[in-house]
Amino acid sequence: RMSILEYNGAAIIAMAGKDCVAIAADTRLGVQAQTVACDFRKVFKMNDRLFVGLGGLATDVQTVDQLLKFRQNLYELREERQMSPKVFSNVLSNILYEKRFGPYFIEPIVAGLDENNKPFLSGMDLIGAPVYTDDFVVTGTATGNMYGMCETLYKPDMEPEELFETLSQALLASVDRDALSGWGAVVHIITKDGVTSRELKARQD
């Protein structure tokens, strides 16, 4: 039986480099085997040094994105500062755990730079149980493929350009072996100087 998390398809990877971090996702929106759109957003910018990738059920991806933006606005009004990736990750974990008996069907990853411009990566399951890593984190329907590619291609302390290349190759090779993701991709590279976003061309089959 199909998990509801696989209904729309997704492939998202975040990867750490030297004082930089990158997050990439495919752009397919499907209903099981039928493709509905090729420009669906799964990675959302929370601020200049913080992104969240939401893999799972598309309706909950959009719901949780709106909810996170709302919670972030409240935080910034109260605290008069931006949320650090660590705090944001905890807020997201709490939002998910609150709804554990009727969960949002998403498995998010958080990628950003902390106060010292060091990479922060975290991932969690649909009830908010977190994992923190210092190399890469993946979510979606192509996770097995992505772990294999990342495990093979990753090396520590990559500069932004090499990080982009490595991440892109890992994602594109992975989605080509997954029927539920692909059809285009987008990559965001986050450094202390700002964010660079690039769109990738992918196989259309």
PDB file of C-alpha atoms in Angstrom:
ATOM      1  CA  ARG A   1       0.000   0.000   0.000  1.00  0.00           C
ATOM      2  CA  MET A   2       1.081   3.538  -0.825  1.00  0.00           C
ATOM      3  CA  SER A   3       1.968   5.911   2.000  1.00  0.00           C
ATOM      4  CA  ILE A   4       0.047   9.213   1.797  1.00  0.00           C
ATOM      5  CA  LEU A   5       3.488  10.904   1.922  1.00  0.00           C
ATOM      6  CA  GLU A   6       4.169   9.492  -1.573  1.00  0.00           C
ATOM      7  CA  TYR A   7       0.905  10.715  -3.131  1.00  0.00           C
ATOM      8  CA  ASN A   8       2.320  13.857  -4.822  1.00  0.00           C
ATOM      9  CA  GLY A   9       6.026  12.937  -5.059  1.00  0.00           C
ATOM     10  CA  ALA A  10       9.056  14.958  -3.968  1.00  0.00           C
ATOM     11  CA  ALA A  11      12.838  14.969  -3.792  1.00  0.00           C
ATOM     12  CA  ILE A  12      14.632  17.487  -1.574  1.00  0.00           C
ATOM     13  CA  ILE A  13      18.282  17.615  -0.463  1.00  0.00           C
ATOM     14  CA  ALA A  14      20.118  20.079   1.769  1.00  0.00           C
ATOM     15  CA  MET A  15      23.909  19.991   1.941  1.00  0.00           C
ATOM     16  CA  ALA A  16      26.562  21.855   3.934  1.00  0.00           C
ATOM     17  CA  GLY A  17      29.726  23.438   2.554  1.00  0.00           C
ATOM     18  CA  LYS A  18      32.417  25.743   3.899  1.00  0.00           C
ATOM     19  CA  ASP A  19      30.509  28.644   5.519  1.00  0.00           C
ATOM     20  CA  CYS A  20      27.702  27.978   3.044  1.00  0.00           C
ATOM     21  CA  VAL A  21      24.724  25.703   2.731  1.00  0.00           C
ATOM     22  CA  ALA A  22      22.511  24.710  -0.197  1.00  0.00           C
ATOM     23  CA  ILE A  23      19.057  23.235  -0.589  1.00  0.00           C
ATOM     24  CA  ALA A  24      17.571  21.745  -3.757  1.00  0.00           C
ATOM     25  CA  ALA A  25      14.216  20.269  -4.719  1.00  0.00           C
ATOM     26  CA  ASP A  26      12.449  18.913  -7.764  1.00  0.00           C
ATOM     27  CA  THR A  27       9.430  20.831  -9.090  1.00  0.00           C
ATOM     28  CA  ARG A  28       6.973  18.051  -9.985  1.00  0.00           C
ATOM     29  CA  LEU A  29       3.435  17.982  -8.635  1.00  0.00           C
ATOM     30  CA  GLY A  30       1.733  14.678  -9.339  1.00  0.00           C
ATOM     31  CA  VAL A  31      -1.292  12.669  -8.384  1.00  0.00           C
ATOM     32  CA  GLN A  32       0.333   9.256  -8.052  1.00  0.00           C
ATOM     33  CA  ALA A  33       1.607   8.426 -11.587  1.00  0.00           C
ATOM     34  CA  GLN A  34      -0.076  11.385 -13.306  1.00  0.00           C
ATOM     35  CA  THR A  35       1.920  14.611 -13.498  1.00  0.00           C
ATOM     36  CA  VAL A  36      -0.159  17.744 -12.905  1.00  0.00           C
ATOM     37  CA  ALA A  37       2.433  20.556 -12.866  1.00  0.00           C
ATOM     38  CA  CYS A  38       6.162  21.088 -13.317  1.00  0.00           C
ATOM     39  CA  ASP A  39       6.520  24.332 -11.335  1.00  0.00           C
ATOM     40  CA  PHE A  40       5.402  23.316  -7.845  1.00  0.00           C
ATOM     41  CA  ARG A  41       7.373  24.937  -5.007  1.00  0.00           C
ATOM     42  CA  LYS A  42       8.588  22.732  -2.162  1.00  0.00           C
ATOM     43  CA  VAL A  43      11.427  24.896  -0.807  1.00  0.00           C
ATOM     44  CA  PHE A  44      10.526  28.145   0.914  1.00  0.00           C
ATOM     45  CA  LYS A  45      12.678  31.101   1.908  1.00  0.00           C
ATOM     46  CA  MET A  46      12.108  32.170   5.500  1.00  0.00           C
ATOM     47  CA  ASN A  47      14.814  34.839   5.540  1.00  0.00           C
ATOM     48  CA  ASP A  48      18.128  35.617   3.809  1.00  0.00           C
ATOM     49  CA  ARG A  49      19.919  32.803   5.635  1.00  0.00           C
ATOM     50  CA  LEU A  50      17.169  30.292   6.268  1.00  0.00           C
ATOM     51  CA  PHE A  51      15.212  27.932   3.997  1.00  0.00           C
ATOM     52  CA  VAL A  52      12.801  25.092   4.665  1.00  0.00           C
ATOM     53  CA  GLY A  53      12.071  22.178   2.326  1.00  0.00           C
ATOM     54  CA  LEU A  54       8.726  20.425   2.740  1.00  0.00           C
ATOM     55  CA  GLY A  55       8.389  16.952   1.257  1.00  0.00           C
ATOM     56  CA  GLY A  56       5.131  15.032   1.430  1.00  0.00           C
ATOM     57  CA  LEU A  57       1.467  15.779   0.776  1.00  0.00           C
ATOM     58  CA  ALA A  58       1.218  18.913  -1.390  1.00  0.00           C
ATOM     59  CA  THR A  59      -1.822  20.371   0.395  1.00  0.00           C
ATOM     60  CA  ASP A  60       0.050  20.187   3.722  1.00  0.00           C
ATOM     61  CA  VAL A  61       3.214  21.596   2.142  1.00  0.00           C
ATOM     62  CA  GLN A  62       1.281  24.791   1.330  1.00  0.00           C
ATOM     63  CA  THR A  63      -0.572  24.830   4.665  1.00  0.00           C
ATOM     64  CA  VAL A  64       2.578  24.450   6.747  1.00  0.00           C
ATOM     65  CA  ASP A  65       4.444  27.059   4.664  1.00  0.00           C
ATOM     66  CA  GLN A  66       1.713  29.595   5.480  1.00  0.00           C
ATOM     67  CA  LEU A  67       1.706  28.575   9.148  1.00  0.00           C
ATOM     68  CA  LEU A  68       5.498  28.908   9.423  1.00  0.00           C
ATOM     69  CA  LYS A  69       5.460  32.378   7.844  1.00  0.00           C
ATOM     70  CA  PHE A  70       2.759  33.392  10.341  1.00  0.00           C
ATOM     71  CA  ARG A  71       4.694  32.034  13.333  1.00  0.00           C
ATOM     72  CA  GLN A  72       7.856  33.704  12.081  1.00  0.00           C
ATOM     73  CA  ASN A  73       6.113  37.089  11.770  1.00  0.00           C
ATOM     74  CA  LEU A  74       4.844  36.764  15.355  1.00  0.00           C
ATOM     75  CA  TYR A  75       8.356  35.909  16.564  1.00  0.00           C
ATOM     76  CA  GLU A  76       9.896  38.894  14.772  1.00  0.00           C
ATOM     77  CA  LEU A  77       7.290  41.305  16.153  1.00  0.00           C
ATOM     78  CA  ARG A  78       7.835  40.033  19.700  1.00  0.00           C
ATOM     79  CA  GLU A  79      11.604  39.563  19.647  1.00  0.00           C
ATOM     80  CA  GLU A  80      12.622  42.296  17.179  1.00  0.00           C
ATOM     81  CA  ARG A  81      15.144  39.944  15.555  1.00  0.00           C
ATOM     82  CA  GLN A  82      15.230  37.167  13.004  1.00  0.00           C
ATOM     83  CA  MET A  83      14.770  33.507  13.909  1.00  0.00           C
ATOM     84  CA  SER A  84      17.966  31.475  13.943  1.00  0.00           C
ATOM     85  CA  PRO A  85      17.834  28.154  12.076  1.00  0.00           C
ATOM     86  CA  LYS A  86      18.019  26.235  15.380  1.00  0.00           C
ATOM     87  CA  VAL A  87      15.030  28.105  16.859  1.00  0.00           C
ATOM     88  CA  PHE A  88      13.093  27.792  13.603  1.00  0.00           C
ATOM     89  CA  SER A  89      13.749  24.052  13.553  1.00  0.00           C
ATOM     90  CA  ASN A  90      12.394  23.761  17.109  1.00  0.00           C
ATOM     91  CA  VAL A  91       9.288  25.808  16.277  1.00  0.00           C
ATOM     92  CA  LEU A  92       8.585  23.563  13.272  1.00  0.00           C
ATOM     93  CA  SER A  93       9.146  20.442  15.378  1.00  0.00           C
ATOM     94  CA  ASN A  94       6.656  21.735  17.965  1.00  0.00           C
ATOM     95  CA  ILE A  95       4.046  22.610  15.326  1.00  0.00           C
ATOM     96  CA  LEU A  96       4.239  19.057  13.987  1.00  0.00           C
ATOM     97  CA  TYR A  97       4.232  17.383  17.404  1.00  0.00           C
ATOM     98  CA  GLU A  98       1.160  19.369  18.487  1.00  0.00           C
ATOM     99  CA  LYS A  99      -0.719  17.711  15.652  1.00  0.00           C
ATOM    100  CA  ARG A 100       0.696  14.213  16.250  1.00  0.00           C
ATOM    101  CA  PHE A 101      -2.743  12.537  16.502  1.00  0.00           C
ATOM    102  CA  GLY A 102      -3.827  13.978  13.141  1.00  0.00           C
ATOM    103  CA  PRO A 103      -0.508  14.978  11.627  1.00  0.00           C
ATOM    104  CA  TYR A 104       0.512  17.195   8.734  1.00  0.00           C
ATOM    105  CA  PHE A 105       1.762  14.642   6.210  1.00  0.00           C
ATOM    106  CA  ILE A 106       5.115  16.286   5.556  1.00  0.00           C
ATOM    107  CA  GLU A 107       8.723  15.440   6.361  1.00  0.00           C
ATOM    108  CA  PRO A 108      10.599  18.772   6.412  1.00  0.00           C
ATOM    109  CA  ILE A 109      14.254  19.706   6.200  1.00  0.00           C
ATOM    110  CA  VAL A 110      15.697  22.980   7.485  1.00  0.00           C
ATOM    111  CA  ALA A 111      18.833  24.555   6.019  1.00  0.00           C
ATOM    112  CA  GLY A 112      20.470  27.808   7.002  1.00  0.00           C
ATOM    113  CA  LEU A 113      23.458  29.677   8.378  1.00  0.00           C
ATOM    114  CA  ASP A 114      23.695  30.409  12.107  1.00  0.00           C
ATOM    115  CA  GLU A 115      24.994  33.585  13.817  1.00  0.00           C
ATOM    116  CA  ASN A 116      28.597  32.539  13.056  1.00  0.00           C
ATOM    117  CA  ASN A 117      27.886  31.801   9.368  1.00  0.00           C
ATOM    118  CA  LYS A 118      28.204  28.081  10.064  1.00  0.00           C
ATOM    119  CA  PRO A 119      25.847  25.681   8.251  1.00  0.00           C
ATOM    120  CA  PHE A 120      22.805  24.341  10.092  1.00  0.00           C
ATOM    121  CA  LEU A 121      20.937  21.285   8.802  1.00  0.00           C
ATOM    122  CA  SER A 122      18.049  19.398  10.330  1.00  0.00           C
ATOM    123  CA  GLY A 123      15.377  16.994   9.192  1.00  0.00           C
ATOM    124  CA  MET A 124      12.298  15.576  10.892  1.00  0.00           C
ATOM    125  CA  ASP A 125       9.478  13.119  10.435  1.00  0.00           C
ATOM    126  CA  LEU A 126       5.785  14.002  10.249  1.00  0.00           C
ATOM    127  CA  ILE A 127       5.432  14.236  14.033  1.00  0.00           C
ATOM    128  CA  GLY A 128       8.495  16.448  14.459  1.00  0.00           C
ATOM    129  CA  ALA A 129      11.157  14.026  15.722  1.00  0.00           C
ATOM    130  CA  PRO A 130      14.345  15.856  14.661  1.00  0.00           C
ATOM    131  CA  VAL A 131      17.731  14.753  13.368  1.00  0.00           C
ATOM    132  CA  TYR A 132      20.712  17.137  13.142  1.00  0.00           C
ATOM    133  CA  THR A 133      23.547  16.499  10.710  1.00  0.00           C
ATOM    134  CA  ASP A 134      26.658  18.333   9.548  1.00  0.00           C
ATOM    135  CA  ASP A 135      26.861  16.946   5.994  1.00  0.00           C
ATOM    136  CA  PHE A 136      23.508  16.452   4.217  1.00  0.00           C
ATOM    137  CA  VAL A 137      19.862  15.659   4.822  1.00  0.00           C
ATOM    138  CA  VAL A 138      17.211  14.352   2.384  1.00  0.00           C
ATOM    139  CA  THR A 139      13.448  13.956   2.196  1.00  0.00           C
ATOM    140  CA  GLY A 140      10.819  12.838  -0.309  1.00  0.00           C
ATOM    141  CA  THR A 141      10.063   9.749  -2.393  1.00  0.00           C
ATOM    142  CA  ALA A 142      13.621   9.328  -3.747  1.00  0.00           C
ATOM    143  CA  THR A 143      15.347   9.226  -0.342  1.00  0.00           C
ATOM    144  CA  GLY A 144      17.157   5.916  -0.951  1.00  0.00           C
ATOM    145  CA  ASN A 145      18.606   7.190  -4.221  1.00  0.00           C
ATOM    146  CA  MET A 146      19.538  10.558  -2.693  1.00  0.00           C
ATOM    147  CA  TYR A 147      21.314   9.008   0.298  1.00  0.00           C
ATOM    148  CA  GLY A 148      23.337   6.861  -2.112  1.00  0.00           C
ATOM    149  CA  MET A 149      24.305   9.807  -4.322  1.00  0.00           C
ATOM    150  CA  CYS A 150      25.098  12.134  -1.401  1.00  0.00           C
ATOM    151  CA  GLU A 151      27.115   9.458   0.404  1.00  0.00           C
ATOM    152  CA  THR A 152      29.147   9.012  -2.811  1.00  0.00           C
ATOM    153  CA  LEU A 153      29.637  12.621  -3.958  1.00  0.00           C
ATOM    154  CA  TYR A 154      29.782  14.596  -0.703  1.00  0.00           C
ATOM    155  CA  LYS A 155      32.989  15.884   0.770  1.00  0.00           C
ATOM    156  CA  PRO A 156      33.423  18.374   3.613  1.00  0.00           C
ATOM    157  CA  ASP A 157      34.204  22.109   3.263  1.00  0.00           C
ATOM    158  CA  MET A 158      33.142  22.643  -0.357  1.00  0.00           C
ATOM    159  CA  GLU A 159      33.055  26.189  -1.717  1.00  0.00           C
ATOM    160  CA  PRO A 160      29.638  27.445  -2.940  1.00  0.00           C
ATOM    161  CA  GLU A 161      30.263  26.621  -6.632  1.00  0.00           C
ATOM    162  CA  GLU A 162      31.393  23.057  -5.978  1.00  0.00           C
ATOM    163  CA  LEU A 163      28.557  22.590  -3.487  1.00  0.00           C
ATOM    164  CA  PHE A 164      26.075  23.635  -6.174  1.00  0.00           C
ATOM    165  CA  GLU A 165      27.574  21.186  -8.665  1.00  0.00           C
ATOM    166  CA  THR A 166      27.638  18.277  -6.203  1.00  0.00           C
ATOM    167  CA  LEU A 167      24.108  18.887  -4.927  1.00  0.00           C
ATOM    168  CA  SER A 168      22.692  19.271  -8.433  1.00  0.00           C
ATOM    169  CA  GLN A 169      24.281  16.053  -9.699  1.00  0.00           C
ATOM    170  CA  ALA A 170      23.093  14.149  -6.622  1.00  0.00           C
ATOM    171  CA  LEU A 171      19.508  15.380  -7.070  1.00  0.00           C
ATOM    172  CA  LEU A 172      19.285  14.914 -10.835  1.00  0.00           C
ATOM    173  CA  ALA A 173      20.761  11.408 -10.788  1.00  0.00           C
ATOM    174  CA  SER A 174      18.352  10.453  -7.985  1.00  0.00           C
ATOM    175  CA  VAL A 175      15.103  11.691  -9.530  1.00  0.00           C
ATOM    176  CA  ASP A 176      15.860   9.917 -12.825  1.00  0.00           C
ATOM    177  CA  ARG A 177      15.391   6.616 -10.966  1.00  0.00           C
ATOM    178  CA  ASP A 178      12.223   7.722  -9.154  1.00  0.00           C
ATOM    179  CA  ALA A 179       8.907   7.782 -11.036  1.00  0.00           C
ATOM    180  CA  LEU A 180       7.274  10.263  -8.636  1.00  0.00           C
ATOM    181  CA  SER A 181       9.802  13.119  -8.677  1.00  0.00           C
ATOM    182  CA  GLY A 182      11.827  15.148 -11.177  1.00  0.00           C
ATOM    183  CA  TRP A 183      10.618  17.117 -14.217  1.00  0.00           C
ATOM    184  CA  GLY A 184      12.782  20.100 -13.243  1.00  0.00           C
ATOM    185  CA  ALA A 185      14.583  21.297 -10.133  1.00  0.00           C
ATOM    186  CA  VAL A 186      15.594  24.422  -8.245  1.00  0.00           C
ATOM    187  CA  VAL A 187      18.736  25.000  -6.145  1.00  0.00           C
ATOM    188  CA  HIS A 188      19.362  27.713  -3.544  1.00  0.00           C
ATOM    189  CA  ILE A 189      22.923  28.401  -2.362  1.00  0.00           C
ATOM    190  CA  ILE A 190      23.087  30.358   0.905  1.00  0.00           C
ATOM    191  CA  THR A 191      26.240  32.258   1.865  1.00  0.00           C
ATOM    192  CA  LYS A 192      26.864  35.147   4.263  1.00  0.00           C
ATOM    193  CA  ASP A 193      26.679  37.484   1.263  1.00  0.00           C
ATOM    194  CA  GLY A 194      23.227  36.326   0.161  1.00  0.00           C
ATOM    195  CA  VAL A 195      21.310  33.680  -1.724  1.00  0.00           C
ATOM    196  CA  THR A 196      21.855  32.456  -5.283  1.00  0.00           C
ATOM    197  CA  SER A 197      18.989  30.511  -6.842  1.00  0.00           C
ATOM    198  CA  ARG A 198      19.275  28.461 -10.023  1.00  0.00           C
ATOM    199  CA  GLU A 199      16.784  26.387 -11.978  1.00  0.00           C
ATOM    200  CA  LEU A 200      17.897  23.038 -13.371  1.00  0.00           C
ATOM    201  CA  LYS A 201      16.670  21.351 -16.509  1.00  0.00           C
ATOM    202  CA  ALA A 202      15.744  17.711 -15.938  1.00  0.00           C
ATOM    203  CA  ARG A 203      14.486  14.782 -17.979  1.00  0.00           C
ATOM    204  CA  GLN A 204      10.812  15.092 -18.819  1.00  0.00           C
ATOM    205  CA  ASP A 205       9.882  11.433 -18.481  1.00  0.00           C
TER     206      ASP A 205
END
